[in-house]
Short mmCIF file of C-alpha atoms and ligand atoms in Angstrom, two decimals:
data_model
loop_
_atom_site.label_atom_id
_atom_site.label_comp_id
_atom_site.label_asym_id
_atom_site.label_seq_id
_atom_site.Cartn_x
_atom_site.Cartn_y
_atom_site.Cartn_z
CA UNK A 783 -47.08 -33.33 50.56
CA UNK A 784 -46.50 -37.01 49.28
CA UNK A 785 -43.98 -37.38 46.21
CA UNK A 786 -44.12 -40.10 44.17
CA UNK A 787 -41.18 -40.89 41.43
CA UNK A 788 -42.51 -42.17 38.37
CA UNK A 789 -40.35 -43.18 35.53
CA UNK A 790 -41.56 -41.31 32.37
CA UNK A 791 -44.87 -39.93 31.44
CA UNK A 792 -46.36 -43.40 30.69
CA UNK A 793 -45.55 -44.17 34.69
CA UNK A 794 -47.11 -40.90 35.96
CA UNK A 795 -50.38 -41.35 34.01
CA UNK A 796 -50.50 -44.80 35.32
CA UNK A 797 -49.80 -43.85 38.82
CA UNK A 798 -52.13 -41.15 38.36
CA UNK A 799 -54.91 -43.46 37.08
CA UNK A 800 -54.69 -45.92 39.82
CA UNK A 801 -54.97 -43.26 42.76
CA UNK A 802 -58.36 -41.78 40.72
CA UNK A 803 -59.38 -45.14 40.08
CA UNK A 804 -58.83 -46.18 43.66
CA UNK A 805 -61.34 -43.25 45.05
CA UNK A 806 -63.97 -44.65 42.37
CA UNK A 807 -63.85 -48.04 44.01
CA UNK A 808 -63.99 -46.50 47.55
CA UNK A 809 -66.67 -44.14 46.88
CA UNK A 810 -68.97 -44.73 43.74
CA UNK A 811 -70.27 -41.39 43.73
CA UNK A 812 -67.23 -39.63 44.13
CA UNK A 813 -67.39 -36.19 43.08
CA UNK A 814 -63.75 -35.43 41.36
CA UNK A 815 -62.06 -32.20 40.39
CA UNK A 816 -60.44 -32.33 36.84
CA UNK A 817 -57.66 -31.09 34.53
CA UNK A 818 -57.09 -30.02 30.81
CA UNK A 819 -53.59 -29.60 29.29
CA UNK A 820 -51.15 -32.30 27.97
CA UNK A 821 -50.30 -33.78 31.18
CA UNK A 822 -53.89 -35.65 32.33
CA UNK A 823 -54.56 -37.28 28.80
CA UNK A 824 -52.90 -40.32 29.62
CA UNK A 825 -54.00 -40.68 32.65
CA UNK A 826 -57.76 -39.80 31.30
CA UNK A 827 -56.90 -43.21 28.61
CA UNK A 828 -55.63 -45.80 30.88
CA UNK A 829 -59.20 -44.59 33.03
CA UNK A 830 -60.84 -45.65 29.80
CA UNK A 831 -59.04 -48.94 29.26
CA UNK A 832 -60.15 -50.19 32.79
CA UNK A 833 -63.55 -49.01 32.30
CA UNK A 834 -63.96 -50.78 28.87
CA UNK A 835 -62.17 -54.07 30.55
CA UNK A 836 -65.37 -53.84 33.36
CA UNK A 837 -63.07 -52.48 36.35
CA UNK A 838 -63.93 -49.06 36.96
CA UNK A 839 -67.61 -47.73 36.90
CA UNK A 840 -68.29 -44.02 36.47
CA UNK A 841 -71.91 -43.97 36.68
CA UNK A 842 -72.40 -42.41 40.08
CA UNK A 843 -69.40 -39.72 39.23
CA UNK A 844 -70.18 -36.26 39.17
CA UNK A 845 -67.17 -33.86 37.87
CA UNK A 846 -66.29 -30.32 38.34
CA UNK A 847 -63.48 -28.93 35.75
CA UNK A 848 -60.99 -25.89 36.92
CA UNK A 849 -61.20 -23.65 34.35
CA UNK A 850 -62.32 -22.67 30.77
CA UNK A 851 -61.13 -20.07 28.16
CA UNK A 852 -63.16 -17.11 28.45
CA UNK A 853 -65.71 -16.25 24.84
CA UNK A 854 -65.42 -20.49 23.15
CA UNK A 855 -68.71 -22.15 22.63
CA UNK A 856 -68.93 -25.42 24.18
CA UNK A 857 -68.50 -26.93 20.73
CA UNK A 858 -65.24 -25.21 20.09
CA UNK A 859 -62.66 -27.93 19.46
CA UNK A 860 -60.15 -25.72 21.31
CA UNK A 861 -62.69 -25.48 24.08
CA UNK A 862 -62.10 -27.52 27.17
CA UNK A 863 -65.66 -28.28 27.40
CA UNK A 864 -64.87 -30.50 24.24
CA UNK A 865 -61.33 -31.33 25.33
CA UNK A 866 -62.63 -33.29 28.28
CA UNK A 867 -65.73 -34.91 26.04
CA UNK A 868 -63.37 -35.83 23.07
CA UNK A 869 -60.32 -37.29 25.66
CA UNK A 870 -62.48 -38.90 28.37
CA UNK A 871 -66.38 -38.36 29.05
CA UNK A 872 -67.12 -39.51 25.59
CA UNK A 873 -65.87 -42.72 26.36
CA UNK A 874 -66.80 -44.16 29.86
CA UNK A 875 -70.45 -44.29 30.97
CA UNK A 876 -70.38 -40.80 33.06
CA UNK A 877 -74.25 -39.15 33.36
CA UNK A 878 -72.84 -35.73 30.74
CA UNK A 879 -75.53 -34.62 33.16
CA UNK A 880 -73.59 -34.72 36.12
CA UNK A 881 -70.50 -33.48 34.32
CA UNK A 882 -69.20 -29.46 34.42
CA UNK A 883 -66.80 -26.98 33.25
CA UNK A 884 -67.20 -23.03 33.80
CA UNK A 885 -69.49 -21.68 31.36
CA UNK A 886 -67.12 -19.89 28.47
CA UNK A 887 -69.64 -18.97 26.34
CA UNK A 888 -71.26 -16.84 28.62
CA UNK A 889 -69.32 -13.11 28.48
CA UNK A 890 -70.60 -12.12 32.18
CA UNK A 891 -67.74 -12.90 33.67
CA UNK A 892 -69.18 -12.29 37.36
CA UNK A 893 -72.54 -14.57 36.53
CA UNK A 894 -70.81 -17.34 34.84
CA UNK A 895 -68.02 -17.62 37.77
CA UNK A 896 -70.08 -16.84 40.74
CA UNK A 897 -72.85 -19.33 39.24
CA UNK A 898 -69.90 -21.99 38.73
CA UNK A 899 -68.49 -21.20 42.53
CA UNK A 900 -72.65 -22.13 43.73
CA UNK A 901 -72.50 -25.48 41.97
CA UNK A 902 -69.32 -26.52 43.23
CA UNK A 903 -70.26 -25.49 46.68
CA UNK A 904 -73.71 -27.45 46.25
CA UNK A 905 -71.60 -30.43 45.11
CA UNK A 906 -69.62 -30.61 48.67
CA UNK A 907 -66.43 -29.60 46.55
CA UNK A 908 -63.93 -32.79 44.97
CA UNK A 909 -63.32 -35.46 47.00
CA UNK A 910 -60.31 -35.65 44.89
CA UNK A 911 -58.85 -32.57 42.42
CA UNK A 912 -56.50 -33.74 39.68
CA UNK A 913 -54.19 -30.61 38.74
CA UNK A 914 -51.56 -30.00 36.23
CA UNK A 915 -48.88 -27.21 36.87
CA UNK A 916 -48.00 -24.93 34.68
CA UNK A 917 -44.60 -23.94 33.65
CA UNK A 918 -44.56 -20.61 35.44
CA UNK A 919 -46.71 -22.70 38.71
CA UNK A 920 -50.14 -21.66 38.02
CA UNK A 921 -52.95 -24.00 39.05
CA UNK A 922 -56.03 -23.97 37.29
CA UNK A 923 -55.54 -20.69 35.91
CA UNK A 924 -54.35 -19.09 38.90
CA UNK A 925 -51.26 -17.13 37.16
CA UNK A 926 -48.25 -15.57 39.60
CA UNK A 927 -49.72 -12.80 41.68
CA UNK A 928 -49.42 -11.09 44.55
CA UNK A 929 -52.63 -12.62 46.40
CA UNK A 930 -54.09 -15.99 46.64
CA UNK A 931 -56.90 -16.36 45.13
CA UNK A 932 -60.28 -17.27 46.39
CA UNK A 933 -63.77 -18.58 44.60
CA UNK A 934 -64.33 -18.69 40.53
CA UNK A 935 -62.86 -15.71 39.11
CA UNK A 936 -61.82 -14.30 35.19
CA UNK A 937 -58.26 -13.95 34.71
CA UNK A 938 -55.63 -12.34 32.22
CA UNK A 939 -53.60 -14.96 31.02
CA UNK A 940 -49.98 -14.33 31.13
CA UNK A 941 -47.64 -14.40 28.22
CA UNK A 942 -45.60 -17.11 29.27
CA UNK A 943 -49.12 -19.20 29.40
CA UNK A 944 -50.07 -17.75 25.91
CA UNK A 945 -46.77 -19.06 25.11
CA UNK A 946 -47.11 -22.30 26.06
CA UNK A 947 -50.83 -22.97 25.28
CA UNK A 948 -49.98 -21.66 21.96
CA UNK A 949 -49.15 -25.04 20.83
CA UNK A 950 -52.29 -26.05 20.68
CA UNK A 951 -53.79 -23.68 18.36
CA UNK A 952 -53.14 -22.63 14.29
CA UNK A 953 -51.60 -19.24 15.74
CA UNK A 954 -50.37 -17.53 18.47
CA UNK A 955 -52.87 -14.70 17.80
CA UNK A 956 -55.82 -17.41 18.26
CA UNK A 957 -54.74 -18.47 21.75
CA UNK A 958 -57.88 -16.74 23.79
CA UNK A 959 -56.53 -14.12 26.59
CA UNK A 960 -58.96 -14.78 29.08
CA UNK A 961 -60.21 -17.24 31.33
CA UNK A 962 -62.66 -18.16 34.02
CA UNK A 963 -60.57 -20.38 36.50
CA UNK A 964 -61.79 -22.30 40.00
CA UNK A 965 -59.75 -19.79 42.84
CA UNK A 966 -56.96 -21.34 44.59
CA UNK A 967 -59.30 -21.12 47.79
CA UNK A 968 -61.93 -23.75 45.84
CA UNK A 969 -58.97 -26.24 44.70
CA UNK A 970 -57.76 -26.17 48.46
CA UNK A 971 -61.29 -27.31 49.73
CA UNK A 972 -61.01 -30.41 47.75
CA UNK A 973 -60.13 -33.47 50.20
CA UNK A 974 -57.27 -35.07 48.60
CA UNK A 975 -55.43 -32.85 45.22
CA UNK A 976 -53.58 -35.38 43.61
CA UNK A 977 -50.70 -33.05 41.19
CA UNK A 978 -49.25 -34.61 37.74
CA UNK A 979 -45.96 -32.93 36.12
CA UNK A 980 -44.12 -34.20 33.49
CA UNK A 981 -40.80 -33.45 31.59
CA UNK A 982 -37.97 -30.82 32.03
CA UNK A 983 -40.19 -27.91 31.45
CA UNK A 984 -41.77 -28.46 34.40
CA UNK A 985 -39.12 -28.73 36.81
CA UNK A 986 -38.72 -25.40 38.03
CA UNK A 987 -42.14 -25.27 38.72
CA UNK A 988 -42.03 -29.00 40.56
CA UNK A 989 -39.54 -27.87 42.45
CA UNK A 990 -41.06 -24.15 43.85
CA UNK A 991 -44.28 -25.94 44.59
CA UNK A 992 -42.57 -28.58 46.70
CA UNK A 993 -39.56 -26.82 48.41
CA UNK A 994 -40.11 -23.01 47.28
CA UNK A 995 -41.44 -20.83 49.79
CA UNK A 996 -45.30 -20.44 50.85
CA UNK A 997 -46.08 -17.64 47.75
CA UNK A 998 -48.36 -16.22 45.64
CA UNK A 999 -45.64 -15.95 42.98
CA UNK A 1000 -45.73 -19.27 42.86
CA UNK A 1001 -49.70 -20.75 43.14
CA UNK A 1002 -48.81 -24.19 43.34
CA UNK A 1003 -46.37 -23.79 46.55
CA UNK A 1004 -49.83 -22.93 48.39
CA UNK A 1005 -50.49 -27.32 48.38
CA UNK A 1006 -47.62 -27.65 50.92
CA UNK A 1007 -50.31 -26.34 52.97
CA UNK A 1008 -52.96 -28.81 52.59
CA UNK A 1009 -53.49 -32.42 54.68
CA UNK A 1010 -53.82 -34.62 51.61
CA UNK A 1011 -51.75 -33.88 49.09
CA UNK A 1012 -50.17 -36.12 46.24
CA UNK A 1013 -47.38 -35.21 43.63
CA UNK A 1014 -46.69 -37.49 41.28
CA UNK A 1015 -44.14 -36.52 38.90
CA UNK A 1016 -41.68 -38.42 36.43
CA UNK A 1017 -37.79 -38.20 36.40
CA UNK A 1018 -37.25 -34.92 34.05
CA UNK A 1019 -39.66 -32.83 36.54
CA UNK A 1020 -38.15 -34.05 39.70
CA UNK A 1021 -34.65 -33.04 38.86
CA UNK A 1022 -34.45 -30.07 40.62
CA UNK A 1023 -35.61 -31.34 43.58
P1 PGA B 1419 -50.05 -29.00 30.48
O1 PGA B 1419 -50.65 -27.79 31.31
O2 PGA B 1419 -50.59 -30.24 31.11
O3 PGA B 1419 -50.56 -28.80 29.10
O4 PGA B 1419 -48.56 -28.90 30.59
C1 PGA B 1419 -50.63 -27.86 32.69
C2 PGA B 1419 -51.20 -26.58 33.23
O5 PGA B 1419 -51.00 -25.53 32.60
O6 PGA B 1419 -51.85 -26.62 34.29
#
């Protein structure tokens, strides 16, 4: 595991949009795991500055997203199939096409993850996988468990992930409880997983993935395992560390 300092949020998203931007160049057709949450938007607008000044080309790029809330249409503006069109596809020249998130709208929760596990699978899996952390150290929506786990699969969120998404919607009551989430098994298969943390919050969580032991209570400590992986994290989320 690689640790890079950044300054502030501004920093990280930088950082973070020069490594992505970086496997673009090297490999046009790069097929790249993304994020939803707080954390990737900035990184998801400095990608869209360099592509509108001519120095990053997404045409090639296929995407795979981790996770979606489980029973939101596509055109839900809470949804994250519109989160990723509204803060990023909708503004570089990516084939939609070639761009996916786990099917929400569809309530079979064993066709809609098992058909999203066959087209990552097909797609050779990211050659990079951007991830946020969650307060509590969830990836994707891989909550605290006592098991790692493995391919697409529906999950309970947990209340302190309620809690937190909560911001994001009218109500607390509105907050969905369900997702469908890429397993911790699929985000390790990725070839580099590149992880972006910002602010205080966060620091608990920074810290278990990093230094914490190997556990399932924690999801995140799971990347110490893998070969390629990048933190990048600003001041207020290293602290503990
Ligand atoms: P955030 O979420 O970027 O909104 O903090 C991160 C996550 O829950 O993975």
């Amino acid at each position: 595991m690689k640790v890079i300092h950044a300054k502030d949020y501004n920093d990280m998203s930088r950082k973070a949009a020069n490594i992505i931007s970086a496997q673009v160049i090297l490999k046009p057709n790069s097929v790249l795991g993304l994020a939803t949450g707080t954390t990737p938007i900035g990184a998801y607008h400095q990608l869209i500055d360099w592509f509108k000044k001519g120095d990053i080309d997404f045409s090639q790029v296929s995407t795979y997203n981790l996770d979606e809330y489980r029973g939101l249409s596509h055109d839900d503006p809470q949804s994250y199939h519109h989160f990723m069109r509204e803060n990023f596809f909708d503004h570089i020249n990516i084939n939609v096409a070639n761009t996916h998130v786990p099917d929400g709208s569809n309530p079979n929760a064993e066709e809609a993850c098992s058909e999203y596990d066959k087209i990552v699978a097909a797609a050779g899996y990211p050659d990079l996988q951007l991830l946020g952390i969650g307060n509590n150290g969830h990836i994707g929506f891989n909550e605290p468990d006592d098991h790692f786990s493995k391919g697409t699969h529906c999950v309970n969120l947990t209340e302190s992930t309620i809690q937190a998404n909560s911001r994001l919607f009218d109500r607390i009551e509105d907050v969905p409880r369900q997702a469908y989430t890429m397993g911790v098994q699929t985000i390790m298969y990725a070839r580099m997983i590149l992880v972006i943390a910002s602010g205080a919050a966060k620091a608990q969580a920074v810290h278990d993935m990093c230094a914490g032991p190997v556990t399932p209570s924690c999801p995140a400590s799971i990347l110490q395992l893998h070969t390629n992986c990048v933190v990048v994290a600003d001041e207020e989320a290293l602290a503990l560390l």
